[in-house]
Tab-separated table of C-alpha atoms in Angstrom:
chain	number	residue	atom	x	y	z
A	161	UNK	CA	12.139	8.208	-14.055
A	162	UNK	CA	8.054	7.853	-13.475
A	163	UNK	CA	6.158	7.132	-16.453
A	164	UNK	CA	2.467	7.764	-16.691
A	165	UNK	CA	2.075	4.060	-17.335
A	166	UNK	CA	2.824	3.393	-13.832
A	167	UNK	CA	0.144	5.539	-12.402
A	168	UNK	CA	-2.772	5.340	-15.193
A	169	UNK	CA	-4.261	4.081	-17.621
A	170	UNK	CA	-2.797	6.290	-21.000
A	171	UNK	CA	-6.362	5.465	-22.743
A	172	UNK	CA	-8.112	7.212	-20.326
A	173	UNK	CA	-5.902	10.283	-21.439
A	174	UNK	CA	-6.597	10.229	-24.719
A	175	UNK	CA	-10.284	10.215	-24.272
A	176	UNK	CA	-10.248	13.268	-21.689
A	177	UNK	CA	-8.010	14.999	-24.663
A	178	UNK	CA	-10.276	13.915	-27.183
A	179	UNK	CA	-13.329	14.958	-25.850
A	180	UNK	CA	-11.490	18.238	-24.895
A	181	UNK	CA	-10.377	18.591	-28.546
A	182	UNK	CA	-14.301	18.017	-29.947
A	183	UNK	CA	-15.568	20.638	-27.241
A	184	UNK	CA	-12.394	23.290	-27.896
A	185	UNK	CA	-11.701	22.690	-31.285
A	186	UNK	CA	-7.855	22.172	-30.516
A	187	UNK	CA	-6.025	19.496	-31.053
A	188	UNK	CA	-2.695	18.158	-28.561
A	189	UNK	CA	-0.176	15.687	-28.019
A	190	UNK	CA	0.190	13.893	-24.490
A	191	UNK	CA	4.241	12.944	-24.366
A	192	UNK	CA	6.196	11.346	-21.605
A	193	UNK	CA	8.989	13.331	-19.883
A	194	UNK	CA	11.746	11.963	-22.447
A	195	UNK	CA	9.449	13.173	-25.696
A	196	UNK	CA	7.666	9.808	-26.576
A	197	UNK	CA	4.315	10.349	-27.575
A	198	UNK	CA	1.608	8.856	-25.501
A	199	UNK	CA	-1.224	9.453	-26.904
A	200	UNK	CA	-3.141	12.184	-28.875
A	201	UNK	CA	-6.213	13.890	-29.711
A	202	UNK	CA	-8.047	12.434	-33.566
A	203	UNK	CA	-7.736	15.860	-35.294
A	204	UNK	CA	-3.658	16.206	-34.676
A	205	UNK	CA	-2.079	17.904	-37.479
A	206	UNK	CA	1.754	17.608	-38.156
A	207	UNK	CA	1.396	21.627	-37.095
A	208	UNK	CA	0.081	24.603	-35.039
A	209	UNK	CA	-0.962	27.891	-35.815
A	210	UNK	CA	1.934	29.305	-33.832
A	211	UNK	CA	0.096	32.024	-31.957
A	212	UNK	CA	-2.182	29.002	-30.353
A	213	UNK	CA	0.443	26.923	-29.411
A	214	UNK	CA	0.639	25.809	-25.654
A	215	UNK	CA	2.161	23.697	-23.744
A	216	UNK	CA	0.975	22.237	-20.206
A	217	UNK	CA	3.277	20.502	-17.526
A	218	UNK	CA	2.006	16.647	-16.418
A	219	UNK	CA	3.078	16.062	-12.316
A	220	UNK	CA	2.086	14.251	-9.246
A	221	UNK	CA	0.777	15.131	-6.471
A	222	UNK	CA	4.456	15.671	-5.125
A	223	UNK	CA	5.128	18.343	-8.449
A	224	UNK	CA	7.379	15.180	-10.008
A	225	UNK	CA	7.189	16.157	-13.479
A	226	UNK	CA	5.914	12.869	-15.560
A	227	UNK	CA	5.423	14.222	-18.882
A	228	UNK	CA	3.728	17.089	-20.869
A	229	UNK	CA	0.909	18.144	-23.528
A	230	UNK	CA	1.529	19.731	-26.468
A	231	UNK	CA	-1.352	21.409	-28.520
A	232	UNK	CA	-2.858	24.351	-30.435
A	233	UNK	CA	-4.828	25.178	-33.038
A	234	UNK	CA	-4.726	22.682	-35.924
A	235	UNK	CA	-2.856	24.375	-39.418
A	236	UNK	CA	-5.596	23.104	-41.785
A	237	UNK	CA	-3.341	24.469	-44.460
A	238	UNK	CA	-6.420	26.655	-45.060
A	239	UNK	CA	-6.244	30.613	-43.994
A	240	UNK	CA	-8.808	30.622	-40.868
A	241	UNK	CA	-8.947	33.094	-38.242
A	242	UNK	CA	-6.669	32.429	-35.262
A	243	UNK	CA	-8.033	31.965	-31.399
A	244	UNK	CA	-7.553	34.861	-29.274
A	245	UNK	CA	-4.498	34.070	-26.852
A	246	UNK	CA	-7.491	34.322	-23.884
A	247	UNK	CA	-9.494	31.131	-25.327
A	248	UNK	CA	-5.927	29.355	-26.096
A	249	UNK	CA	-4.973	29.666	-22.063
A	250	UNK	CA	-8.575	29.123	-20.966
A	251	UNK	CA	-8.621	25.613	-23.378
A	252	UNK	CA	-4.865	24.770	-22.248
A	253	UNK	CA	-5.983	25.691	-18.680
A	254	UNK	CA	-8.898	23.140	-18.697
A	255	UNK	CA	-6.895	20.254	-20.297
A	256	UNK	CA	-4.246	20.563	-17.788
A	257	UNK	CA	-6.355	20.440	-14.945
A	258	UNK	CA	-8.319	17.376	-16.233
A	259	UNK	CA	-5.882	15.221	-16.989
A	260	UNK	CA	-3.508	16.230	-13.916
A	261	UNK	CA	-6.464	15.736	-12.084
A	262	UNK	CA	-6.891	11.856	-13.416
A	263	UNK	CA	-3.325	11.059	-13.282
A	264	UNK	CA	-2.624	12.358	-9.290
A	265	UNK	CA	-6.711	10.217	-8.122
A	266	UNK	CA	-4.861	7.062	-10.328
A	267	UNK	CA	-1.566	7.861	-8.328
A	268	UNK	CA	-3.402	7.730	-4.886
A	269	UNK	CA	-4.912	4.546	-5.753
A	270	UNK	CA	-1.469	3.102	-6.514
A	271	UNK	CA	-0.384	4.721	-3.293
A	272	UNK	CA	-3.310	3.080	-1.236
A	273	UNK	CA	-2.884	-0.168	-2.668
A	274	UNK	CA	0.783	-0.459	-2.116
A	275	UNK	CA	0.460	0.139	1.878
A	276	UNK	CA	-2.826	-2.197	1.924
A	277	UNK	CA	-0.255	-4.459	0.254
A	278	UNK	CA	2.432	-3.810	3.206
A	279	UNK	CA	-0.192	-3.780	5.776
A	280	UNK	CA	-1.662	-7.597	4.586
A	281	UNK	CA	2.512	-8.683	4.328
A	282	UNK	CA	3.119	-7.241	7.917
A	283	UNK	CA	-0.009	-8.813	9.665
A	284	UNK	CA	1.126	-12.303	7.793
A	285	UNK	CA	4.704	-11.805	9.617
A	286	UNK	CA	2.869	-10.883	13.028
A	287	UNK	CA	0.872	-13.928	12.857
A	288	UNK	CA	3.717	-15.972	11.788
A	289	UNK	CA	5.459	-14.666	14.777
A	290	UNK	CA	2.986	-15.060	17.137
A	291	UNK	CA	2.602	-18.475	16.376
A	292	UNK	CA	6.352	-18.936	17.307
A	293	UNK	CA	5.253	-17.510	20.461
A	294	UNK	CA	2.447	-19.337	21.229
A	295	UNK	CA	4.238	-22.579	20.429
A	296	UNK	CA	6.882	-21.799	22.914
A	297	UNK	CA	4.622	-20.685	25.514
A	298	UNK	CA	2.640	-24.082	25.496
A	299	UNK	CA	6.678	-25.547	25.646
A	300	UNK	CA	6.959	-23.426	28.787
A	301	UNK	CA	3.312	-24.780	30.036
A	302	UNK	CA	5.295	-27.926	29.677
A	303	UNK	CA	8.631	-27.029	31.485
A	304	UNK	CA	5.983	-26.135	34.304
A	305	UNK	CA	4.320	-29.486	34.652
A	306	UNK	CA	7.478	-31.466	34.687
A	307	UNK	CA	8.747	-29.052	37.078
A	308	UNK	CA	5.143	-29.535	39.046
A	309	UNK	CA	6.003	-33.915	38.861
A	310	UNK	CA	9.471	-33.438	39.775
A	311	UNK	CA	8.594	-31.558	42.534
A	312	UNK	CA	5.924	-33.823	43.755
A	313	UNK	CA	8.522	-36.767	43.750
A	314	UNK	CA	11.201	-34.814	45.983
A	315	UNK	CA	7.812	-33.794	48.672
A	316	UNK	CA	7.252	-37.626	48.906
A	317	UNK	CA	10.786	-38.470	49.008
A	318	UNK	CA	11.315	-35.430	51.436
A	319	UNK	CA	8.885	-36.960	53.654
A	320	UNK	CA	10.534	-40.340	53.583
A	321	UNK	CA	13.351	-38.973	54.909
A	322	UNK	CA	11.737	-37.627	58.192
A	323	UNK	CA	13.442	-35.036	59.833
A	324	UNK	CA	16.345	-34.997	57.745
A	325	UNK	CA	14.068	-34.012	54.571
A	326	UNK	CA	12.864	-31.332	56.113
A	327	UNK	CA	14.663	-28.367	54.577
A	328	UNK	CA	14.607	-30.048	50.843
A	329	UNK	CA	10.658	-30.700	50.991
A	330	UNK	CA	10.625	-26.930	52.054
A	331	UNK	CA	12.621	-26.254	48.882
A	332	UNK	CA	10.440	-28.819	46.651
A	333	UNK	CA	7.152	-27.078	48.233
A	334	UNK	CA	8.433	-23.927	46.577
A	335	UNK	CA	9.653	-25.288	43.420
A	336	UNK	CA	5.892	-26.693	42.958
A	337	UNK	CA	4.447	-23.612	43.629
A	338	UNK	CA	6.352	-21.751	41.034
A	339	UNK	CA	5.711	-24.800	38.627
A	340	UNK	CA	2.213	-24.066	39.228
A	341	UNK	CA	2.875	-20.146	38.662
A	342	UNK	CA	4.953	-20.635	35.165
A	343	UNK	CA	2.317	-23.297	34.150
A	344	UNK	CA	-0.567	-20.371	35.282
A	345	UNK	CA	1.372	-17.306	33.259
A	346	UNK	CA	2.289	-19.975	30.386
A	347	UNK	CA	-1.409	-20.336	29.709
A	348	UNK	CA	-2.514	-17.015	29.951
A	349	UNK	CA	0.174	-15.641	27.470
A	350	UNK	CA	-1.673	-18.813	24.944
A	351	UNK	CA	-5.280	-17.204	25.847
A	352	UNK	CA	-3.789	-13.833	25.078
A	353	UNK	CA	-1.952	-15.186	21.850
A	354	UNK	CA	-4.918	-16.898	20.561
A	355	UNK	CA	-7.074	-14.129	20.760
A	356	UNK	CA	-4.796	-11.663	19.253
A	357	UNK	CA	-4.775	-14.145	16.460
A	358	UNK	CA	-8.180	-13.931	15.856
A	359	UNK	CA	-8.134	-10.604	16.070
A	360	UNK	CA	-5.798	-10.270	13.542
A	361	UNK	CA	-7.223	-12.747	11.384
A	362	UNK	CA	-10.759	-11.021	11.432
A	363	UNK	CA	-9.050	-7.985	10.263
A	364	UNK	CA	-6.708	-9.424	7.559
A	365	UNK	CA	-10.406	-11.344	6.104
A	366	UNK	CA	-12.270	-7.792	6.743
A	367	UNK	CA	-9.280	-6.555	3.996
């Protein structure tokens, strides 16, 4: 079940209700969803006048119900005049909107913060991976040059052979030239990486 803990700061609350309650004249109760009291305004009485009593829903953005306020005109224990029903919905109106309005701009925050949070995990795992990459790219780049030597070796030996050799330096002219390719495209994907790391890295610092 959400709590209003997780999306705000419950002090904040009870100053919005407490400066409500100075400017109305009412007092009210902020309770979570199960019926423990949050917070509440200075000039709470242990009762209502019961024609002034109101009672406001706290949600999200989403319309998850989080909790509620409670509140009406504070029984003095003195006969005073009770507030027309009009300035009861117009106080309960304003309170509601106030603190609904704090509690869904914290809950965005949270919101924004959590996928900033994903987004800084998920650029960590692409560099991690591209680093994997990049490492067996230059292993590639490597593959290529051996490839490149062996292939040297078998021309000169190829050679030695005359006539006979022929068809294998033929073959070893070809295995050079893709050495040369892989070692080409083996480098370029390294340029590519590295600069897609930086990239990346710029952004993540930018954050």
């Amino acid at each position: 079940m959400a709590r209003m803990e997780e999306f705000c700061e419950v002090q904040e609350i009870e100053k919005i209700i407490n400066n409500w309650s100075m400017a109305t004249g009412f007092s009210a109760v902020a309770e979570e969803k199960g019926g423990k009291t949050v917070c509440k305004s200075e000039n709470t009485q242990s009762s209502y006048l019961k024609q002034t009593e109101f009672h406001v829903v706290i949600t999200l953005a989403d319309g998850t119900e989080i909790g509620k306020i409670n509140g009406g005109q504070p029984d003095t224990g003195t006969e005073s005049a009770a507030r027309s029903r009009q300035e009861v919905d117009a106080a309960a109106t304003l309170l509601g909107s106030v603190v609904n309005g704090y509690v869904r701009s914290c809950q965005a925050v949270n919101v924004n913060h959590n996928m900033l949070d994903r987004v800084h995990e998920n650029i960590e795992a692409a560099i991690s991976q591209i680093e994997e990459v990049n490492e067996i790219s230059k292993e590639i780049g490597q593959f290529g040059k051996r490839q490149n030597i062996l292939a040297l070796n078998a021309s000169i030996e190829a050679a030695r052979a005359g006539d006979t050799g022929k068809g294998f330096a033929v073959v070893a002219t070809e295995v050079q030239s893709l050495a040369g390719s892989m070692s080409s495209a083996s480098l370029k994907i390294v340029e590519a990486l590295d600069r897609l790391t930086k990239t990346i890295n710029a952004f993540n610092g930018e954050k």
